[in-house]
Coordinates of C-alpha atoms in Angstrom, one line a residue:
M1 CA -24.2 65.1 30.6
P2 CA -23.0 61.8 32.0
A3 CA -25.0 58.6 31.4
S4 CA -27.1 57.6 34.3
Y5 CA -25.6 54.8 36.4
Q6 CA -27.7 52.2 38.2
P7 CA -25.9 49.8 40.5
V8 CA -26.6 46.1 40.1
G9 CA -28.1 45.7 43.6
S10 CA -30.3 48.8 43.4
G11 CA -33.5 47.1 44.7
P12 CA -36.2 44.7 43.7
S13 CA -37.4 44.6 40.1
C14 CA -41.0 45.6 39.1
W15 CA -42.0 41.9 38.8
D16 CA -40.7 41.3 42.4
R17 CA -42.7 44.2 43.7
V18 CA -45.9 43.0 42.0
K19 CA -45.3 39.5 43.5
M20 CA -44.8 41.0 46.9
G21 CA -47.9 43.1 46.5
F22 CA -49.9 40.0 45.7
M23 CA -48.5 38.1 48.6
L24 CA -49.2 41.0 51.0
G25 CA -52.7 41.4 49.7
F26 CA -53.4 37.7 49.8
A27 CA -52.3 37.6 53.5
V28 CA -54.5 40.6 54.4
G29 CA -57.5 39.1 52.4
M30 CA -57.1 35.8 54.1
G31 CA -57.2 37.5 57.5
S32 CA -60.3 39.5 56.7
G33 CA -61.9 36.4 55.1
A34 CA -61.3 34.5 58.3
L35 CA -62.9 37.1 60.4
F36 CA -65.9 37.9 58.2
G37 CA -66.4 34.4 57.0
G38 CA -66.2 33.0 60.5
F39 CA -68.7 35.3 61.9
T40 CA -71.1 34.8 59.0
A41 CA -70.8 31.0 59.2
L42 CA -71.4 31.0 62.9
R43 CA -74.4 33.3 62.5
Y44 CA -75.9 30.8 60.0
G45 CA -75.4 28.1 62.5
L46 CA -72.8 26.1 60.7
R47 CA -70.7 23.7 62.8
G48 CA -67.9 21.2 62.2
R49 CA -66.8 20.4 58.7
E50 CA -69.3 22.8 57.1
L51 CA -67.9 25.6 59.2
F52 CA -64.3 24.9 58.1
T53 CA -65.1 24.5 54.4
T54 CA -67.1 27.7 54.3
V55 CA -64.5 29.7 56.2
G56 CA -61.8 28.3 54.0
K57 CA -63.6 29.2 50.8
T58 CA -64.2 32.7 52.1
M59 CA -60.5 33.1 53.1
V60 CA -59.2 32.0 49.7
Q61 CA -61.7 34.2 47.8
G62 CA -60.9 37.2 49.9
G63 CA -57.2 36.6 49.6
G64 CA -57.3 36.2 45.9
T65 CA -59.4 39.2 45.3
F66 CA -57.4 41.5 47.6
G67 CA -54.2 40.1 46.3
L68 CA -55.2 40.8 42.7
F69 CA -56.0 44.4 43.5
M70 CA -52.8 44.9 45.5
S71 CA -50.7 43.5 42.7
V72 CA -52.4 45.7 40.1
G73 CA -51.9 48.7 42.2
T74 CA -48.3 47.9 42.8
G75 CA -47.8 47.3 39.0
I76 CA -49.3 50.7 38.3
R77 CA -46.8 52.3 40.6
C78 CA -43.8 50.6 39.0

C-alpha cells in the first residue's frame, strides 16, 4: 500500500479553522448584541453616551461568548 500523499496547499490548518470560527462567531455575536442590546437599552430609556456604552458592552460580550463557542466547535471538528 502506498504512503498517503498530502499536497502542500491542501487547505487551511486546524489552527486557521479555529481562528476563522472565532472570527465568524465574533461577528455574529456582535450583530446579535447590537440588536438585543440596542432594544434593551432603548426600553430602559437610555440615551446618548449611556446608550452607546451599554450597546458596546453588550456587543463585545455577545461577540466574545459566541466566538468562543464557535471556535471550540470548530476545534472539535478538526
